[in-house]
PDB file of C-alpha atoms in Angstrom:
ATOM      1  CA  UNK U   1     -23.726  -4.752   5.127  1.00  0.00           C
ATOM      2  CA  UNK U   2     -22.356  -5.541   8.435  1.00  0.00           C
ATOM      3  CA  UNK U   3     -22.625  -2.860  11.206  1.00  0.00           C
ATOM      4  CA  UNK U   4     -19.589  -1.662  12.848  1.00  0.00           C
ATOM      5  CA  UNK U   5     -19.525  -2.732  16.666  1.00  0.00           C
ATOM      6  CA  UNK U   6     -21.316   0.017  18.644  1.00  0.00           C
ATOM      7  CA  UNK U   7     -23.049   1.626  15.708  1.00  0.00           C
ATOM      8  CA  UNK U   8     -26.422   0.061  16.453  1.00  0.00           C
ATOM      9  CA  UNK U   9     -26.003   1.365  20.145  1.00  0.00           C
ATOM     10  CA  UNK U  10     -24.916   4.773  18.897  1.00  0.00           C
ATOM     11  CA  UNK U  11     -28.068   4.909  16.632  1.00  0.00           C
ATOM     12  CA  UNK U  12     -30.204   4.228  19.738  1.00  0.00           C
ATOM     13  CA  UNK U  13     -28.643   7.023  21.743  1.00  0.00           C
ATOM     14  CA  UNK U  14     -28.171   9.619  18.744  1.00  0.00           C
ATOM     15  CA  UNK U  15     -32.002   9.404  17.697  1.00  0.00           C
ATOM     16  CA  UNK U  16     -33.090  10.826  14.794  1.00  0.00           C
ATOM     17  CA  UNK U  17     -30.557  11.736  12.015  1.00  0.00           C
ATOM     18  CA  UNK U  18     -33.008  14.502  10.458  1.00  0.00           C
ATOM     19  CA  UNK U  19     -31.210  17.470  11.796  1.00  0.00           C
ATOM     20  CA  UNK U  20     -28.219  16.187  10.100  1.00  0.00           C
ATOM     21  CA  UNK U  21     -29.815  15.187   6.719  1.00  0.00           C
ATOM     22  CA  UNK U  22     -31.543  18.530   6.470  1.00  0.00           C
ATOM     23  CA  UNK U  23     -27.627  19.846   6.499  1.00  0.00           C
ATOM     24  CA  UNK U  24     -27.152  18.107   3.397  1.00  0.00           C
ATOM     25  CA  UNK U  25     -26.570  21.284   1.437  1.00  0.00           C
ATOM     26  CA  UNK U  26     -23.554  22.196   4.220  1.00  0.00           C
ATOM     27  CA  UNK U  27     -21.862  18.830   3.864  1.00  0.00           C
ATOM     28  CA  UNK U  28     -21.985  19.102   0.099  1.00  0.00           C
ATOM     29  CA  UNK U  29     -20.429  22.477  -0.224  1.00  0.00           C
ATOM     30  CA  UNK U  30     -17.942  20.864   2.251  1.00  0.00           C
ATOM     31  CA  UNK U  31     -16.990  18.230  -0.030  1.00  0.00           C
ATOM     32  CA  UNK U  32     -17.151  20.452  -3.067  1.00  0.00           C
ATOM     33  CA  UNK U  33     -14.169  22.157  -1.757  1.00  0.00           C
ATOM     34  CA  UNK U  34     -12.059  18.760  -2.093  1.00  0.00           C
ATOM     35  CA  UNK U  35     -13.850  17.458  -5.085  1.00  0.00           C
ATOM     36  CA  UNK U  36     -15.219  18.432  -8.377  1.00  0.00           C
ATOM     37  CA  UNK U  37     -19.415  18.245  -7.986  1.00  0.00           C
ATOM     38  CA  UNK U  38     -19.727  15.804 -10.771  1.00  0.00           C
ATOM     39  CA  UNK U  39     -17.980  13.318  -8.468  1.00  0.00           C
ATOM     40  CA  UNK U  40     -20.332  14.035  -5.490  1.00  0.00           C
ATOM     41  CA  UNK U  41     -23.236  11.784  -6.063  1.00  0.00           C
ATOM     42  CA  UNK U  42     -26.766  11.147  -4.125  1.00  0.00           C
ATOM     43  CA  UNK U  43     -26.923  11.102  -0.470  1.00  0.00           C
ATOM     44  CA  UNK U  44     -26.713   7.463   0.371  1.00  0.00           C
ATOM     45  CA  UNK U  45     -27.082   7.142   4.288  1.00  0.00           C
ATOM     46  CA  UNK U  46     -26.241   8.689   7.820  1.00  0.00           C
ATOM     47  CA  UNK U  47     -24.193   6.531  10.102  1.00  0.00           C
ATOM     48  CA  UNK U  48     -24.235   7.436  13.659  1.00  0.00           C
ATOM     49  CA  UNK U  49     -20.765   7.875  15.540  1.00  0.00           C
ATOM     50  CA  UNK U  50     -20.217   7.032  19.213  1.00  0.00           C
ATOM     51  CA  UNK U  51     -21.191  10.627  19.962  1.00  0.00           C
ATOM     52  CA  UNK U  52     -25.178  11.178  19.769  1.00  0.00           C
ATOM     53  CA  UNK U  53     -24.454  14.582  18.375  1.00  0.00           C
ATOM     54  CA  UNK U  54     -21.866  13.234  15.604  1.00  0.00           C
ATOM     55  CA  UNK U  55     -23.328  11.538  12.293  1.00  0.00           C
ATOM     56  CA  UNK U  56     -21.485  10.843   8.944  1.00  0.00           C
ATOM     57  CA  UNK U  57     -23.424  11.441   5.946  1.00  0.00           C
ATOM     58  CA  UNK U  58     -22.277   8.999   3.018  1.00  0.00           C
ATOM     59  CA  UNK U  59     -22.586  10.180  -0.780  1.00  0.00           C
ATOM     60  CA  UNK U  60     -21.987   8.224  -3.796  1.00  0.00           C
ATOM     61  CA  UNK U  61     -19.064   8.795  -5.330  1.00  0.00           C
ATOM     62  CA  UNK U  62     -18.184   8.800  -9.196  1.00  0.00           C
ATOM     63  CA  UNK U  63     -14.515   9.166  -8.850  1.00  0.00           C
ATOM     64  CA  UNK U  64     -12.460   7.737 -11.612  1.00  0.00           C
ATOM     65  CA  UNK U  65     -10.539   4.457 -10.493  1.00  0.00           C
ATOM     66  CA  UNK U  66     -12.192   3.947  -6.991  1.00  0.00           C
ATOM     67  CA  UNK U  67     -15.497   1.792  -7.477  1.00  0.00           C
ATOM     68  CA  UNK U  68     -17.600   1.642  -4.660  1.00  0.00           C
ATOM     69  CA  UNK U  69     -16.017   4.442  -2.498  1.00  0.00           C
ATOM     70  CA  UNK U  70     -18.431   6.854  -0.773  1.00  0.00           C
ATOM     71  CA  UNK U  71     -17.978  10.740   0.110  1.00  0.00           C
ATOM     72  CA  UNK U  72     -18.246  10.937   3.774  1.00  0.00           C
ATOM     73  CA  UNK U  73     -18.825  14.176   5.399  1.00  0.00           C
ATOM     74  CA  UNK U  74     -18.835  14.143   9.353  1.00  0.00           C
ATOM     75  CA  UNK U  75     -21.410  16.256  10.815  1.00  0.00           C
ATOM     76  CA  UNK U  76     -21.406  17.643  14.756  1.00  0.00           C
ATOM     77  CA  UNK U  77     -22.886  20.115  16.805  1.00  0.00           C
ATOM     78  CA  UNK U  78     -22.351  20.751  20.541  1.00  0.00           C
ATOM     79  CA  UNK U  79     -26.107  20.217  21.975  1.00  0.00           C
ATOM     80  CA  UNK U  80     -28.967  19.108  20.314  1.00  0.00           C
ATOM     81  CA  UNK U  81     -30.506  22.673  19.596  1.00  0.00           C
ATOM     82  CA  UNK U  82     -27.359  23.607  17.813  1.00  0.00           C
ATOM     83  CA  UNK U  83     -27.261  23.357  14.028  1.00  0.00           C
ATOM     84  CA  UNK U  84     -24.913  20.680  12.712  1.00  0.00           C
ATOM     85  CA  UNK U  85     -21.618  21.563  11.126  1.00  0.00           C
ATOM     86  CA  UNK U  86     -18.762  19.799   9.115  1.00  0.00           C
ATOM     87  CA  UNK U  87     -16.325  18.322  11.221  1.00  0.00           C
ATOM     88  CA  UNK U  88     -14.521  16.204   8.534  1.00  0.00           C
ATOM     89  CA  UNK U  89     -14.725  15.158   4.955  1.00  0.00           C
ATOM     90  CA  UNK U  90     -12.891  12.681   2.910  1.00  0.00           C
ATOM     91  CA  UNK U  91     -13.271  10.043   0.724  1.00  0.00           C
ATOM     92  CA  UNK U  92     -14.047   6.436   2.156  1.00  0.00           C
ATOM     93  CA  UNK U  93     -14.126   2.860   1.168  1.00  0.00           C
ATOM     94  CA  UNK U  94     -18.045   1.533   1.181  1.00  0.00           C
ATOM     95  CA  UNK U  95     -18.885  -2.062   0.639  1.00  0.00           C
ATOM     96  CA  UNK U  96     -17.055  -3.781  -2.058  1.00  0.00           C
ATOM     97  CA  UNK U  97     -14.305  -1.385  -2.345  1.00  0.00           C
ATOM     98  CA  UNK U  98     -10.981  -2.433  -3.289  1.00  0.00           C
ATOM     99  CA  UNK U  99      -8.384  -1.571  -0.429  1.00  0.00           C
ATOM    100  CA  UNK U 100      -4.854  -2.282   0.354  1.00  0.00           C
ATOM    101  CA  UNK U 101      -3.982  -5.261   2.753  1.00  0.00           C
ATOM    102  CA  UNK U 102      -3.785  -4.826   6.330  1.00  0.00           C
ATOM    103  CA  UNK U 103      -0.704  -3.150   7.016  1.00  0.00           C
ATOM    104  CA  UNK U 104       2.099  -4.994   8.778  1.00  0.00           C
ATOM    105  CA  UNK U 105       5.297  -3.287  10.580  1.00  0.00           C
ATOM    106  CA  UNK U 106       8.581  -3.898   9.524  1.00  0.00           C
ATOM    107  CA  UNK U 107       9.787  -5.080  12.677  1.00  0.00           C
ATOM    108  CA  UNK U 108       6.926  -8.066  12.167  1.00  0.00           C
ATOM    109  CA  UNK U 109       7.653  -8.741   8.325  1.00  0.00           C
ATOM    110  CA  UNK U 110      11.327  -8.868   9.177  1.00  0.00           C
ATOM    111  CA  UNK U 111      10.885 -11.216  12.314  1.00  0.00           C
ATOM    112  CA  UNK U 112       8.666 -13.592  10.268  1.00  0.00           C
ATOM    113  CA  UNK U 113      11.543 -13.520   7.378  1.00  0.00           C
ATOM    114  CA  UNK U 114      14.267 -14.617   9.905  1.00  0.00           C
ATOM    115  CA  UNK U 115      11.778 -17.321  11.469  1.00  0.00           C
ATOM    116  CA  UNK U 116      11.380 -18.659   8.050  1.00  0.00           C
ATOM    117  CA  UNK U 117      15.261 -18.348   7.243  1.00  0.00           C
ATOM    118  CA  UNK U 118      16.150 -19.819  10.081  1.00  0.00           C
ATOM    119  CA  UNK U 119      13.852 -23.016   9.952  1.00  0.00           C
ATOM    120  CA  UNK U 120      15.372 -23.136   6.237  1.00  0.00           C
ATOM    121  CA  UNK U 121      12.079 -22.296   4.522  1.00  0.00           C
ATOM    122  CA  UNK U 122      13.676 -20.240   1.871  1.00  0.00           C
ATOM    123  CA  UNK U 123      14.300 -21.630  -1.750  1.00  0.00           C
ATOM    124  CA  UNK U 124      17.919 -20.374  -2.014  1.00  0.00           C
ATOM    125  CA  UNK U 125      20.312 -18.783   0.303  1.00  0.00           C
ATOM    126  CA  UNK U 126      19.902 -15.008   0.114  1.00  0.00           C
ATOM    127  CA  UNK U 127      23.563 -14.795   1.785  1.00  0.00           C
ATOM    128  CA  UNK U 128      25.251 -16.543  -1.346  1.00  0.00           C
ATOM    129  CA  UNK U 129      26.688 -14.456  -4.040  1.00  0.00           C
ATOM    130  CA  UNK U 130      25.789 -15.690  -7.442  1.00  0.00           C
ATOM    131  CA  UNK U 131      28.656 -15.462  -9.676  1.00  0.00           C
ATOM    132  CA  UNK U 132      27.840 -13.315 -12.919  1.00  0.00           C
ATOM    133  CA  UNK U 133      28.344 -15.260 -16.424  1.00  0.00           C
ATOM    134  CA  UNK U 134      30.635 -14.499 -19.012  1.00  0.00           C
ATOM    135  CA  UNK U 135      29.226 -12.238 -21.429  1.00  0.00           C
ATOM    136  CA  UNK U 136      26.700 -11.049 -19.451  1.00  0.00           C
ATOM    137  CA  UNK U 137      26.294  -7.380 -18.472  1.00  0.00           C
ATOM    138  CA  UNK U 138      26.646  -8.136 -14.785  1.00  0.00           C
ATOM    139  CA  UNK U 139      30.170  -9.806 -15.663  1.00  0.00           C
ATOM    140  CA  UNK U 140      31.511  -6.500 -16.654  1.00  0.00           C
ATOM    141  CA  UNK U 141      33.335  -5.603 -20.100  1.00  0.00           C
ATOM    142  CA  UNK U 142      36.545  -7.982 -18.921  1.00  0.00           C
ATOM    143  CA  UNK U 143      34.349 -10.911 -19.279  1.00  0.00           C
ATOM    144  CA  UNK U 144      34.086 -10.609 -23.078  1.00  0.00           C
ATOM    145  CA  UNK U 145      37.594  -8.935 -23.641  1.00  0.00           C
ATOM    146  CA  UNK U 146      39.954 -10.975 -26.230  1.00  0.00           C
ATOM    147  CA  UNK U 147      43.269 -12.004 -24.530  1.00  0.00           C
ATOM    148  CA  UNK U 148      46.150 -10.070 -25.804  1.00  0.00           C
ATOM    149  CA  UNK U 149      49.438 -12.037 -26.535  1.00  0.00           C
ATOM    150  CA  UNK U 150      51.138 -11.563 -23.322  1.00  0.00           C
ATOM    151  CA  UNK U 151      48.046 -13.230 -21.175  1.00  0.00           C
ATOM    152  CA  UNK U 152      47.598 -16.474 -23.494  1.00  0.00           C
ATOM    153  CA  UNK U 153      48.324 -18.615 -20.041  1.00  0.00           C
ATOM    154  CA  UNK U 154      45.369 -17.052 -18.015  1.00  0.00           C
ATOM    155  CA  UNK U 155      46.980 -14.372 -16.238  1.00  0.00           C
ATOM    156  CA  UNK U 156      46.154 -10.737 -16.868  1.00  0.00           C
ATOM    157  CA  UNK U 157      49.338  -8.978 -18.171  1.00  0.00           C
ATOM    158  CA  UNK U 158      51.736  -8.059 -15.419  1.00  0.00           C
ATOM    159  CA  UNK U 159      49.844 -10.328 -13.380  1.00  0.00           C
ATOM    160  CA  UNK U 160      51.093 -12.730 -10.847  1.00  0.00           C
ATOM    161  CA  UNK U 161      51.447 -16.563 -11.226  1.00  0.00           C
ATOM    162  CA  UNK U 162      49.239 -17.256  -8.192  1.00  0.00           C
ATOM    163  CA  UNK U 163      46.470 -15.186 -10.058  1.00  0.00           C
ATOM    164  CA  UNK U 164      46.370 -17.592 -13.055  1.00  0.00           C
ATOM    165  CA  UNK U 165      43.823 -20.217 -13.136  1.00  0.00           C
ATOM    166  CA  UNK U 166      44.581 -24.097 -12.650  1.00  0.00           C
ATOM    167  CA  UNK U 167      46.111 -25.620 -15.968  1.00  0.00           C
ATOM    168  CA  UNK U 168      43.522 -27.326 -17.543  1.00  0.00           C
ATOM    169  CA  UNK U 169      40.248 -25.370 -16.211  1.00  0.00           C
ATOM    170  CA  UNK U 170      37.804 -24.257 -18.441  1.00  0.00           C
ATOM    171  CA  UNK U 171      39.485 -20.497 -18.313  1.00  0.00           C
ATOM    172  CA  UNK U 172      42.317 -21.912 -19.912  1.00  0.00           C
ATOM    173  CA  UNK U 173      40.772 -24.227 -22.331  1.00  0.00           C
ATOM    174  CA  UNK U 174      38.677 -21.213 -23.644  1.00  0.00           C
ATOM    175  CA  UNK U 175      41.679 -19.101 -23.687  1.00  0.00           C
ATOM    176  CA  UNK U 176      43.896 -21.534 -25.814  1.00  0.00           C
ATOM    177  CA  UNK U 177      41.054 -22.211 -28.283  1.00  0.00           C
ATOM    178  CA  UNK U 178      40.360 -18.819 -29.609  1.00  0.00           C
TER     179      UNK U 178
END
């Protein structure tokens, strides 16, 4: 497993993690407040933090659906003579854990979309409106309705002549062929 930048320097400055490892029971008790005991496994390691008086104890996790995740208890003390106490606890991804992709702010995602759209990289124009097909749910109930006797010329009853389709069009052909 690769070390994070600054971890090796922190380990050198922090010295021996023995006091923190000796506080394993305190860390387990804090973890037991947020998780069932059966999900907290063996102590894996102690990782130094930037402050030489802070270490993170990592425990194996047996949480269903979270393979390779680890329980973490951040332990700290004000000086080298004080007993370590728990600062924070949580479930953290370990080596090989499934994690979400890096979050990208909406403004950046939208800027990339607009740039692609302006270049013409889109397969179709999102501004275009698709016409619903006759008989589809999107077309509405009028699309499947039988014309009444007053509307055989393609106009709705009481409709204006300007509403009628062109003679010889598909609508007129389908209305007269029924």
